[in-house]
Coordinates of C-alpha atoms and ligand atoms in Angstrom, one line a residue:
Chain A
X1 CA 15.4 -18.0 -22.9
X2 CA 15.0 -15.3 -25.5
X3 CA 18.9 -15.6 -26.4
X4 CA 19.8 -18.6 -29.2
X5 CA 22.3 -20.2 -27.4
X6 CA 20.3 -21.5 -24.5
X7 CA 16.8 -22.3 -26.1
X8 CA 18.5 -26.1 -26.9
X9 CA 19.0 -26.5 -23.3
X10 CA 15.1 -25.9 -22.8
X11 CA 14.7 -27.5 -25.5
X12 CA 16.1 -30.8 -24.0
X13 CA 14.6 -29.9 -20.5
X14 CA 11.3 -30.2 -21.6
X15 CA 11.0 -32.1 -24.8
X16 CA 11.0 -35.1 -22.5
X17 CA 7.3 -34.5 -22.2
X18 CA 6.4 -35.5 -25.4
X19 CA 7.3 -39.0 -24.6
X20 CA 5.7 -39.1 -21.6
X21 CA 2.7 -37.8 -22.8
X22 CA 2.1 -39.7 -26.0
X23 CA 3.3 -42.9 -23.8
X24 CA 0.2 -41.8 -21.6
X25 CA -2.1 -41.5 -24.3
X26 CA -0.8 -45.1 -26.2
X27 CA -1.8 -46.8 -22.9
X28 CA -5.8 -45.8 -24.1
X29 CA -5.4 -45.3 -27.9
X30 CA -4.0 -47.8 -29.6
X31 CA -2.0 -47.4 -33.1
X32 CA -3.6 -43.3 -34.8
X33 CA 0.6 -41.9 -34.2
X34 CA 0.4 -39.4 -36.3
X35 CA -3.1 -38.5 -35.1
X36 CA -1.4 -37.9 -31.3
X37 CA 1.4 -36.0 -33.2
X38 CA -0.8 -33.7 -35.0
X39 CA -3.0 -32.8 -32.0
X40 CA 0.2 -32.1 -29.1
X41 CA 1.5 -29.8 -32.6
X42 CA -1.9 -28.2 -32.4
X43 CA -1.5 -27.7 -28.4
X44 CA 2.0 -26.1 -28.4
X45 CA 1.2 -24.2 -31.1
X46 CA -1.7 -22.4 -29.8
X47 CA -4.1 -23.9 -32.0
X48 CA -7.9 -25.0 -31.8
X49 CA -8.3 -28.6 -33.8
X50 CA -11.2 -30.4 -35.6
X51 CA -10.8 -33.8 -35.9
X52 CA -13.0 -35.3 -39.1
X53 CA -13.8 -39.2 -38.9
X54 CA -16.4 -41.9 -39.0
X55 CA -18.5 -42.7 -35.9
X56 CA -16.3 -45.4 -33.5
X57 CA -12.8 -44.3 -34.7
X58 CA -11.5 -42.7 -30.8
X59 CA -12.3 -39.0 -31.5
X60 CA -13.6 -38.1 -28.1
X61 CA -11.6 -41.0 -26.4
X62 CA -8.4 -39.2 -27.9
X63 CA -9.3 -36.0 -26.7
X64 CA -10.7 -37.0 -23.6
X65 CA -8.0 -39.1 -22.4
X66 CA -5.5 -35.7 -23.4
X67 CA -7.6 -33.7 -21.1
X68 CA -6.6 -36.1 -18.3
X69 CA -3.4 -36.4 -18.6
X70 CA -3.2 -32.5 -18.1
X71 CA -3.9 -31.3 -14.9
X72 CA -6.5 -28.6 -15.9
X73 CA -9.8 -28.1 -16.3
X74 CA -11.6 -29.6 -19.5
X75 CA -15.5 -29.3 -20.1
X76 CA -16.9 -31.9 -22.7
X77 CA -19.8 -30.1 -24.8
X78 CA -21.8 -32.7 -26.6
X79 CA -23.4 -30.6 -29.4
X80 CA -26.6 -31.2 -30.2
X81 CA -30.0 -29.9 -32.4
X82 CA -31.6 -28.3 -29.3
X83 CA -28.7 -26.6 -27.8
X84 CA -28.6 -22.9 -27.4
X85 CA -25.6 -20.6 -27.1
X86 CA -26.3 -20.0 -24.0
X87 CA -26.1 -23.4 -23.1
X88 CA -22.3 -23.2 -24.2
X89 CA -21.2 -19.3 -23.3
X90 CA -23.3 -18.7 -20.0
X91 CA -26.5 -16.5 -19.4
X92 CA -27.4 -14.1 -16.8
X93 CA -29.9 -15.0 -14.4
X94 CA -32.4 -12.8 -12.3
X95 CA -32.4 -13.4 -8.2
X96 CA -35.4 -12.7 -7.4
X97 CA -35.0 -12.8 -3.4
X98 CA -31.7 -10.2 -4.1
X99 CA -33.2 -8.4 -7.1
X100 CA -30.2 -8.7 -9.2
X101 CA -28.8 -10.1 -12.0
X102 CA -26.0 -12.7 -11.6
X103 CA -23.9 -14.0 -14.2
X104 CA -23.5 -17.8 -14.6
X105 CA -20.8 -19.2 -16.8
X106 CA -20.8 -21.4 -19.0
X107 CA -19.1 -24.8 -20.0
X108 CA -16.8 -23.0 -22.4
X109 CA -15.2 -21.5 -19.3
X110 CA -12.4 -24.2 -19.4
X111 CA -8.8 -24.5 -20.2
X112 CA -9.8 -27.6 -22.1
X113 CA -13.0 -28.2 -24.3
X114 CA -13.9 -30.2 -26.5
X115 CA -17.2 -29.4 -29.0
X116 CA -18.2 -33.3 -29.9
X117 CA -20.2 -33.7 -33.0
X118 CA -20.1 -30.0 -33.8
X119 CA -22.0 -30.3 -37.0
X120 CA -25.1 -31.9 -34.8
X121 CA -25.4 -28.1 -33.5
X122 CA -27.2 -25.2 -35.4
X123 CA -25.3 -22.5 -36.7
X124 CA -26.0 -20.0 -34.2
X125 CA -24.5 -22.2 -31.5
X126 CA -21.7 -23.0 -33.7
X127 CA -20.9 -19.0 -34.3
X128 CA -21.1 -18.6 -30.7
X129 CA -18.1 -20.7 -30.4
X130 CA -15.7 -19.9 -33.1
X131 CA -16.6 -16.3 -31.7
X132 CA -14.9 -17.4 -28.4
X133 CA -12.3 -19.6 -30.2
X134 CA -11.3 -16.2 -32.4
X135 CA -11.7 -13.5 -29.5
X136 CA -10.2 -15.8 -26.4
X137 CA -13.6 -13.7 -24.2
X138 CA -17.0 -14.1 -23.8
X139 CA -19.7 -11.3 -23.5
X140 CA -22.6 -12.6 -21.2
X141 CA -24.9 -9.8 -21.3
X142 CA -22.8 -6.7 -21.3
X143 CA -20.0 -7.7 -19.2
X144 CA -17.3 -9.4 -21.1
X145 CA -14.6 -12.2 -19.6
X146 CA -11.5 -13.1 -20.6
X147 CA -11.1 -17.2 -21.1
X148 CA -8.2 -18.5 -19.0
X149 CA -5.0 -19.2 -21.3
X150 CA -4.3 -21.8 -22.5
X151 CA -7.8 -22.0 -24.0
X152 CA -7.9 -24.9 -27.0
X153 CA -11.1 -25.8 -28.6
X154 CA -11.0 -29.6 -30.1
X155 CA -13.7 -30.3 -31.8
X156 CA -14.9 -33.4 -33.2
X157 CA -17.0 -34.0 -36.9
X158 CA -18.6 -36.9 -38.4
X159 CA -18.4 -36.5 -42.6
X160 CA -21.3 -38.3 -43.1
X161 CA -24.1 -35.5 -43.9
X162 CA -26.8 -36.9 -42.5
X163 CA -30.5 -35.0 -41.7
X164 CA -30.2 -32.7 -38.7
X165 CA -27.5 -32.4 -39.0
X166 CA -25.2 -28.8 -40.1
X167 CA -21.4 -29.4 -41.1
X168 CA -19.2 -26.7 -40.9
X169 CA -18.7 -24.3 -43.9
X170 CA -15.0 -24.2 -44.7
X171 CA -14.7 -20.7 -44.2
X172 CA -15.9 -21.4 -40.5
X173 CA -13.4 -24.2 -40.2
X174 CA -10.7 -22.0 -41.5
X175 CA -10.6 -20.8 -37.2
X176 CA -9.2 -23.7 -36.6
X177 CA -5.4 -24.4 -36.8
X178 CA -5.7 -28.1 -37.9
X179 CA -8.3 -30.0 -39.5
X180 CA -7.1 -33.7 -38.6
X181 CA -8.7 -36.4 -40.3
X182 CA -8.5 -39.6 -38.3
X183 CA -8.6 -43.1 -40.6
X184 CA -9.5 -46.5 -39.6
X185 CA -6.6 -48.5 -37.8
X186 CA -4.3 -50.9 -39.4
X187 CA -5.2 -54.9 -38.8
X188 CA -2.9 -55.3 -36.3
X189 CA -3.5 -52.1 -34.1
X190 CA -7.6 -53.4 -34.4
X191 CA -6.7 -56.7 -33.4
X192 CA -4.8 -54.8 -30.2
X193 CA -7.9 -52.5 -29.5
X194 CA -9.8 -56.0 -29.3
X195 CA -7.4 -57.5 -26.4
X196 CA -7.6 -54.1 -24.7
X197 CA -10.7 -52.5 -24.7
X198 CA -12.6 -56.3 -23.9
X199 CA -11.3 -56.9 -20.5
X200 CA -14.0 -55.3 -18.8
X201 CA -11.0 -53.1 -16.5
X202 CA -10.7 -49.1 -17.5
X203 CA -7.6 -47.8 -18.2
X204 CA -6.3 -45.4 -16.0
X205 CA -4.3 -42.6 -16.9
X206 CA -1.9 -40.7 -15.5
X207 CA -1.8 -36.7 -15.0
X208 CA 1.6 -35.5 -16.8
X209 CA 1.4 -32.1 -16.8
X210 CA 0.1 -28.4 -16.3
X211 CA -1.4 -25.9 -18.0
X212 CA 1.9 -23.8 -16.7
X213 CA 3.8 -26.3 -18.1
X214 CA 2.3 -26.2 -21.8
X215 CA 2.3 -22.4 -21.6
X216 CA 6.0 -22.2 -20.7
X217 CA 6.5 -25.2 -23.7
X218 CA 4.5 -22.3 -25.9
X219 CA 7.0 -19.7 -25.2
X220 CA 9.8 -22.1 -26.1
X221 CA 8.1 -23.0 -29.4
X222 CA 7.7 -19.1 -30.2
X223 CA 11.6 -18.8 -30.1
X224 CA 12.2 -21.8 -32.4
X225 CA 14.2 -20.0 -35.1
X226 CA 12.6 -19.8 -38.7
X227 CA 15.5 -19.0 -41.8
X228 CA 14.1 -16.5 -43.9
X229 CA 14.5 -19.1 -46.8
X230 CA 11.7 -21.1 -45.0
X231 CA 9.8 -18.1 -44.9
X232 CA 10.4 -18.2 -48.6
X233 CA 9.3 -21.8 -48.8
X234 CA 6.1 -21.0 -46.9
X235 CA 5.2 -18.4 -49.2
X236 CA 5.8 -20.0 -52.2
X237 CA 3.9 -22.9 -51.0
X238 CA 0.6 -21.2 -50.0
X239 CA 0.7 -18.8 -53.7
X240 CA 0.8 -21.5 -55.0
X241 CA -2.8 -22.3 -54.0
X242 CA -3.7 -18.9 -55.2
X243 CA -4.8 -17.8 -59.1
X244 CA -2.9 -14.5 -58.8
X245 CA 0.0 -14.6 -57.7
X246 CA 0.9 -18.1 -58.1
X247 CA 4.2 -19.8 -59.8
X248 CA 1.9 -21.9 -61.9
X249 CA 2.6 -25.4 -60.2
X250 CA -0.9 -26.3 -61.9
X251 CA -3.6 -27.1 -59.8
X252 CA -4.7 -23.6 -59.6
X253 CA -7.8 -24.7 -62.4
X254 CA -9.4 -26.7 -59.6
X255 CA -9.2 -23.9 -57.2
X256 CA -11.7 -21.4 -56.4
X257 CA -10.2 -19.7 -53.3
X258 CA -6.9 -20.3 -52.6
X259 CA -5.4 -20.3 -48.9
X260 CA -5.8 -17.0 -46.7
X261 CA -2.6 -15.9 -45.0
X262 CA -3.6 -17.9 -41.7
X263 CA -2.2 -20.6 -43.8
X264 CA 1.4 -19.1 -44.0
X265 CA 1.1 -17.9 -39.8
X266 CA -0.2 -21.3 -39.1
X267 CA 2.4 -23.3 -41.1
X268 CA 5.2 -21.4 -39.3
X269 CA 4.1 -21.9 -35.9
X270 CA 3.0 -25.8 -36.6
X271 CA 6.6 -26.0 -38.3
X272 CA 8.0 -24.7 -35.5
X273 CA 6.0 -27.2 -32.6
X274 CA 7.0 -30.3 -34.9
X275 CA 10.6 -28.7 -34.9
X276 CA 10.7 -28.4 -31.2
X277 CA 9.1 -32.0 -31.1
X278 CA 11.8 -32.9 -32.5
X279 CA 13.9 -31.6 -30.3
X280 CA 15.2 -29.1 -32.7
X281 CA 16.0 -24.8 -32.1
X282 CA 15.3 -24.2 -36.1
X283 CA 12.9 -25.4 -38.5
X284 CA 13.7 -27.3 -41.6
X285 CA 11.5 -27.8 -44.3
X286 CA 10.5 -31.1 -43.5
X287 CA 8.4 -29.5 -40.2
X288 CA 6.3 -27.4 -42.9
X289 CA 6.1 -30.8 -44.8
X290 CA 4.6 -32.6 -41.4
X291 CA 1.3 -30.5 -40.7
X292 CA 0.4 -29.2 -44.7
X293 CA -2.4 -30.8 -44.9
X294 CA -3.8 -30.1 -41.5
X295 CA -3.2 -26.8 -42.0
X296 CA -4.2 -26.7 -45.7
X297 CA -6.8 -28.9 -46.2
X298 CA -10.3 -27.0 -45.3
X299 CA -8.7 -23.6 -46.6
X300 CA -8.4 -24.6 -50.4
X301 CA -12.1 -24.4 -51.5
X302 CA -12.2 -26.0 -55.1
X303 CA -14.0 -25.5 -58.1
X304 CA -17.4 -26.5 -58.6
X305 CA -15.9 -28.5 -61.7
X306 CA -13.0 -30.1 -59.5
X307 CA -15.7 -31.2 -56.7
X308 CA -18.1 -32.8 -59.6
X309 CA -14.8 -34.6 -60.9
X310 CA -13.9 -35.9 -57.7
X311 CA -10.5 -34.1 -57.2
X312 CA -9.6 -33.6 -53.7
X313 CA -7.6 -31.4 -51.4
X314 CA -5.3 -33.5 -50.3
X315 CA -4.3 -34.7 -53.3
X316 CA -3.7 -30.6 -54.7
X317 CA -1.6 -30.3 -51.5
X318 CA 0.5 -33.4 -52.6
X319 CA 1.0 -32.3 -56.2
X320 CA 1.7 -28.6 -54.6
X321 CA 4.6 -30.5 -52.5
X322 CA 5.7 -31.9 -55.4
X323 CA 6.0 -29.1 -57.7
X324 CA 7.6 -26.2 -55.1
X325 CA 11.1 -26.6 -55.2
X326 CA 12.7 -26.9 -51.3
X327 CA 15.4 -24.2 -50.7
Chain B
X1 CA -16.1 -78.7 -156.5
X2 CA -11.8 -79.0 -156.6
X3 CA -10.7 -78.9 -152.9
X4 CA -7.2 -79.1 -153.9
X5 CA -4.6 -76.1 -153.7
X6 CA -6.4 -72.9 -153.6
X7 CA -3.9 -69.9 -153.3
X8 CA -6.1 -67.7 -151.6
X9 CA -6.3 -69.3 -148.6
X10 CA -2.7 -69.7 -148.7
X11 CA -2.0 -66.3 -148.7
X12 CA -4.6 -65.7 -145.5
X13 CA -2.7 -68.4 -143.5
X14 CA 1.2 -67.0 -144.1
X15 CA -0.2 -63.9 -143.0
X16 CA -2.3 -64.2 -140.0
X17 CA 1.1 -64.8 -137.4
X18 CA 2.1 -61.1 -139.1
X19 CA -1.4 -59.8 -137.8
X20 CA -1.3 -61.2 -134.5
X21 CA 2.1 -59.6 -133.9
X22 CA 0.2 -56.6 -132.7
X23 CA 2.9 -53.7 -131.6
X24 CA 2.1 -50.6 -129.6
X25 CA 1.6 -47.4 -131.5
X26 CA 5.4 -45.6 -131.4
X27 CA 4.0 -43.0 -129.2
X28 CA 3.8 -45.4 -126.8
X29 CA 7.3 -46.9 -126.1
X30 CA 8.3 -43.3 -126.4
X31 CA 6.0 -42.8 -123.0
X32 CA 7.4 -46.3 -121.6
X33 CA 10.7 -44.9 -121.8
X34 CA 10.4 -41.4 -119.7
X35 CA 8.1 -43.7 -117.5
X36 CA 11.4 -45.7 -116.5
X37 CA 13.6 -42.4 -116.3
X38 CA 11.0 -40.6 -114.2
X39 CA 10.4 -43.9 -112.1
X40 CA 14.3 -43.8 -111.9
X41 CA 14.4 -40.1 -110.6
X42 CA 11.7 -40.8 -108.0
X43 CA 13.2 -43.7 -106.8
X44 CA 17.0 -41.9 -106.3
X45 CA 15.2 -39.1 -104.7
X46 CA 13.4 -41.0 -102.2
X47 CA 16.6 -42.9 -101.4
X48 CA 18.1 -39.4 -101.1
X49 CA 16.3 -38.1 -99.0
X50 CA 15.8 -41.3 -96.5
X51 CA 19.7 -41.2 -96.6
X52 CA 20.0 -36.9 -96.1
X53 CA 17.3 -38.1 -93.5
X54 CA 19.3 -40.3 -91.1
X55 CA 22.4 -38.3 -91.4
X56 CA 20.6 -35.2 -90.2
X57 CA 19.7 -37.7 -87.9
X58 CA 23.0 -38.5 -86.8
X59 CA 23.7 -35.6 -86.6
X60 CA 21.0 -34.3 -84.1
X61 CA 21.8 -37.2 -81.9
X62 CA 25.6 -36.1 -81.7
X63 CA 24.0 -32.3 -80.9
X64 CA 22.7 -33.8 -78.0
X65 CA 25.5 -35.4 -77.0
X66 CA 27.3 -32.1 -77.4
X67 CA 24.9 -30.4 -75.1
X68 CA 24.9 -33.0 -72.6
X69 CA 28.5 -32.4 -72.5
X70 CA 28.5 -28.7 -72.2
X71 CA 25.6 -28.8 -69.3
X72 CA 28.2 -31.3 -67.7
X73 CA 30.3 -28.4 -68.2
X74 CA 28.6 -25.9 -67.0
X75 CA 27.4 -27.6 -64.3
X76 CA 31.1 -27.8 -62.9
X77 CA 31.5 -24.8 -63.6
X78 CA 28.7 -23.7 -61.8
X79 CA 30.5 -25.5 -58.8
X80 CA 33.1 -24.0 -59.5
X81 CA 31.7 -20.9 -59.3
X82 CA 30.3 -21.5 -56.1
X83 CA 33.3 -22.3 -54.7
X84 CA 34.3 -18.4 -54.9
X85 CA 30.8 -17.3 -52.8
X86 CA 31.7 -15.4 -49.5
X87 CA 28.8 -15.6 -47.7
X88 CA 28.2 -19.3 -45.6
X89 CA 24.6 -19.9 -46.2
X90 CA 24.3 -18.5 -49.6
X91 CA 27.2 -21.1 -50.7
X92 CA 25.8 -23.9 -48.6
X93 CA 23.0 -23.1 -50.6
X94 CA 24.0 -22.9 -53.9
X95 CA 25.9 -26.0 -53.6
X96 CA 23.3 -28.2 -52.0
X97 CA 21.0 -26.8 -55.3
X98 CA 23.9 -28.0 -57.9
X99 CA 23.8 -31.7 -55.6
X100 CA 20.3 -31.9 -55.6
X101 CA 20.0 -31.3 -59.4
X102 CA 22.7 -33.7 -59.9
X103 CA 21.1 -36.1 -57.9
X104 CA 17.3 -35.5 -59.9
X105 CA 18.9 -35.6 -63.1
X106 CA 21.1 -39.0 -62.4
X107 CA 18.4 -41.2 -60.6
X108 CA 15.4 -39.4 -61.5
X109 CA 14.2 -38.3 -57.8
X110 CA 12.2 -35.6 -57.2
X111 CA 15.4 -34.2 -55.3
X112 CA 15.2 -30.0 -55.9
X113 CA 11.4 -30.5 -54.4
X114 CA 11.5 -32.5 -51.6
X115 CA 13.9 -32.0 -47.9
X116 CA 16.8 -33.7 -47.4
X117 CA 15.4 -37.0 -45.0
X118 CA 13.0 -37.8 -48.4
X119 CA 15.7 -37.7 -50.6
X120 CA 18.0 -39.7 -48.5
X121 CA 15.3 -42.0 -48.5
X122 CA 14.6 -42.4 -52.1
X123 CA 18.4 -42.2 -52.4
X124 CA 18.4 -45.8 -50.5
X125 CA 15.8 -47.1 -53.0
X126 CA 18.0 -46.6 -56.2
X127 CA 21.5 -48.2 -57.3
X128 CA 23.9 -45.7 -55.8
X129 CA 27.1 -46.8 -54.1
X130 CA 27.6 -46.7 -50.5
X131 CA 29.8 -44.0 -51.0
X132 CA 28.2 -41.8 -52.6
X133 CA 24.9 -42.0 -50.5
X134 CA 27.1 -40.8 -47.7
X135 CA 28.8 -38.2 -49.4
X136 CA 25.3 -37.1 -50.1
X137 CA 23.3 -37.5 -46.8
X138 CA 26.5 -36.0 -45.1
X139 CA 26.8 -32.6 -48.0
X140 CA 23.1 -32.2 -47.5
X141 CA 22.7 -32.3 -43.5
X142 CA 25.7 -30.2 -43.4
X143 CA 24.3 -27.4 -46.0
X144 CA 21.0 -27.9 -44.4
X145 CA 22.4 -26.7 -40.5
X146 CA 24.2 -24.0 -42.5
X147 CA 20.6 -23.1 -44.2
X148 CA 18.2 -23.3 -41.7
X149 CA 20.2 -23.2 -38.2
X150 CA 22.2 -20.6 -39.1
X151 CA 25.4 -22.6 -38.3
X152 CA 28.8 -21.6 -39.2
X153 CA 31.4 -24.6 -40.0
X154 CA 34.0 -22.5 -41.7
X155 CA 36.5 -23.4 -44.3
X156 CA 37.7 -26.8 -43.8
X157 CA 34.4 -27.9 -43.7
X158 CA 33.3 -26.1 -46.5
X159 CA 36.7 -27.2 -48.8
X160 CA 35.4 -31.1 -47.7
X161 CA 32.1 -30.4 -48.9
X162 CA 33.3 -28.9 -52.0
X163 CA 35.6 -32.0 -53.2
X164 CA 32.9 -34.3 -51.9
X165 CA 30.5 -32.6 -54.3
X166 CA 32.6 -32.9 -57.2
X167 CA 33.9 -36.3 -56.7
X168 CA 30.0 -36.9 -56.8
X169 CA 29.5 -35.0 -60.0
X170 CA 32.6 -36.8 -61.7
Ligands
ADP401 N1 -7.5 -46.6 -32.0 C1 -8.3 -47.0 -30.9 N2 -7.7 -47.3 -29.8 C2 -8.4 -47.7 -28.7 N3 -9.8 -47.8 -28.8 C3 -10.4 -47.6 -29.9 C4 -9.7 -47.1 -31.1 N4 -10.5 -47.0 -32.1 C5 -11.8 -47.3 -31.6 N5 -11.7 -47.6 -30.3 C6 -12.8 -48.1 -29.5 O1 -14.0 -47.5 -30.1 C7 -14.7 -46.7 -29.1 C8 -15.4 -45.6 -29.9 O2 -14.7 -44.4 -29.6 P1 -15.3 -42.9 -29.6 O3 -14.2 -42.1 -29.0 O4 -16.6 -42.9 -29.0 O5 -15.4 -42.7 -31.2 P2 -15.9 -41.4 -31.9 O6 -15.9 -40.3 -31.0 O7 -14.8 -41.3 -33.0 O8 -17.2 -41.7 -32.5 C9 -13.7 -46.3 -28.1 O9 -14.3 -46.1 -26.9 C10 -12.8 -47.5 -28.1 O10 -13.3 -48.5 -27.2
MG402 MG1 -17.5 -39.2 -30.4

């Protein structure tokens, strides 16, 4: 698999998957495409994902039903005020008819989790699990454990600040490949969700793969061939965000801290998973195009100026696009 | 008391016209008269200068058409130039960049910033022929295998692309 020549064939073997698997998820989530697109990226390409969105807009159900349709194990944590990291890593507990210590694991022992409502956590429970999410082990007293690979940490976030409630600083979200924010759906897609969701029947879905499978997918992605004039292209893009250093595109007056360089790594492995879900061996600069502002978005921190006057992210990460000339 | 002819007051009327004729001192229509030449001057200098004014005009506007003309040239020769690169990539390269520009300077899309399935879409929104948005979609998914996949088409290939490029930039 390593040599050029046969990575399309693999390619073709398993890109089918995607298909299947987004036609597994469709049959639950209506309309949100590029939503499903940006969270399979994150899962090929060895990612942990935040999804940001308004109470009621398929968060968990997304994740949830992408759980099922791999065969693996998946623990939901719902964050809350009162939880403890214990609660989410494990604890060790004293037998008192043995006299020992045992160790008990906890939910984040899982291929699969997914942290709903992280903000609705304290911060100590929160470190506890970008430690894990950064580390891939756990130390439960003073023995340490791997996490089984893969190991992929969605979490979900509701913008709203509201009291009780402890949003993630940016620099804590910058552990996380992709922040995806989900949007309301279209008319039409809403008026779909009514016929579907009303009947009173679940939907059923349909297990379409292993964690073998995704990890053998992973490999495959890894050997998706990057042109050192994409490199380039990377490069130039994430300077850009930066005072020193940067080509002057001009939006460098609204920001404070520019991207860190797991912007450039993470562009070039989610260029590669949109590359390879495109059922392409080489990425073009279109596949750095498709995930920039997942991966750019919560790793620009703007001025206090730019805030007061409204300017977003996104909209610096469309001007950058605009102004960094494609090689 | 005689009211009859009383020269005196024959003599004040033949006179009063004379002393209503009031003229202006002679210093005067001396100053009237270099009032009219200067007024004169101004007035052919400002006309002058309106008319040096449009002809530099002119002339600036025929500068640019001169250096329209000689970027036309250089651009070709540019492509021409590239035509001589050895290396694959680096000419694919060099001659998708001389397209693109082309392409931003002619129909005012953001072409030297954005890949190749954005520009072929903008491409469809503007008045070019049929021909030459294939000659462009086809030039720039060639060059951008030969970029980014590493592909090798060799020379036929790259002669095609060549001429389709400058029939383009005709
Ligand atoms: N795009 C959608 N497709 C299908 N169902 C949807 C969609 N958007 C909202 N819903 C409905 O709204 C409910 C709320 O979803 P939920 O996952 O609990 O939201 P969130 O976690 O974002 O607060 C879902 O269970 C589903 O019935
Ligand atoms: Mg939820």
């Amino acid at each position: 698999m390593k040599k050029k020549k046969d990575i399309n064939a693999h390619i073709t073997e398993h890109n089918s998957i995607i298909k299947r698997m987004t036609d597994e998820i469709k049959k639950v989530i209506i309309g949100q495409d590029a939503i499903i697109e940006k969270v399979l990226i994150g899962l090929f390409s060895k990612g942990h994902i935040i999804i940001e969105g308004m109470p009621g807009l398929a968060k968990t159900l997304l994740l949830k039903t992408l759980s099922q349709i791999i065969h693996t194990s998946f623990n939901r944590i719902q964050f809350t005020p009162d939880l403890l990291p214990a609660d989410l890593i494990g604890t060790r507990i004293y037998d008192r008819r043995t006299g020992k210590f045992y160790t008990r694991k906890g939910p984040i022992f899982a291929n699969l989790i997914l942290a709903d409502e992280i903000n609705r956590a304290p911060a100590k429970v929160q470190s506890a699990l970008l430690e894990a999410m950064e580390e891939k082990q756990v130390t439960i007293g003073d023995e340490t454990f791997k996490l089984d690979e893969p190991f992929m940490v969605m979490a979900t976030q509701n913008p709203i600040e509201s009291e009780g409630t402890y949003r993630l600083p940016e620099a804590q979200v910058d552990r996380f490949m992709l922040k995806i924010k989900i949007g309301y759906p279209s008319f039409d897609d809403e008026h779909e969700i009514i016929n579907r969701m009303t009947t009173g029947r679940g939907i059923k879905v349909k297990t379409i793969t292993t964690p073998d499978e995704i990890l053998r997918i992973r490999e495959i992605v890894d050997n998706i061939y990057v042109d050192e004039l994409i490199k380039k292209y990377i490069l130039n893009i994430v300077f850009a965000t930066r005072k020193m250093g940067s080509n002057g595109v001009g939006i460098e007056e609204h920001i404070e801290y520019g991207a860190s360089p797991r912007a450039s790594i993470y562009l070039t492995t989610t260029a590669k998973a949109h590359a390879f879900i495109n059922s392409r061996s080489h990425v073009m600069p279109e596949d750095v195009a498709a995930t920039a502002f997942e991966v750019l978005r919560h790793r620009i921190i703007l001025t206090y100026e730019a805030e007061a006057g409204g300017v977003s992210t996104d909209e610096l990460i469309k001007r950058l696009f605009e102004k960094v000339e494609v090689p | 008391m005689n009211i009859g002819y009383n020269p005196e007051i024959l003599v004040a009327a033949e006179t009063a016209p004379l002393l209503r004729d009031i003229k202006p001192p002679k210093e005067m229509i001396y100053l009237e008269w270099w009032f009219i030449v200067l007024l004169i001057l101004i007035f052919s200098t400002v006309i002058l200068f309106t008319f040096y004014r449009n002809k530099s005009r002119f002339t600036e506007k025929s500068e640019i058409a001169d250096s329209a003309v000689t970027e036309q040239r250089g651009h070709s020769n540019e492509l021409k130039d590239a035509k001589e690169i050895q290396d694959e990539k680096e000419y694919y390269r060099v001659i998708s960049y001389i397209l693109r520009r082309h392409i931003k300077d002619k129909y005012q899309i953001n072409a030297l910033e954005s890949p190749t399935t954005m520009i072929i879409a903008d491409m469809a929104k503007v008045d070019a022929s049929n021909d030459e948005f294939k000659i462009v979609q086809s030039v720039l998914n060639t060059a951008d295998m030969a970029k980014f996949a590493g592909a090798a088409f060799g020379k036929k290939e790259r002669e095609r692309v060549y001429e389709d490029v400058g029939l383009i930039m005709k």
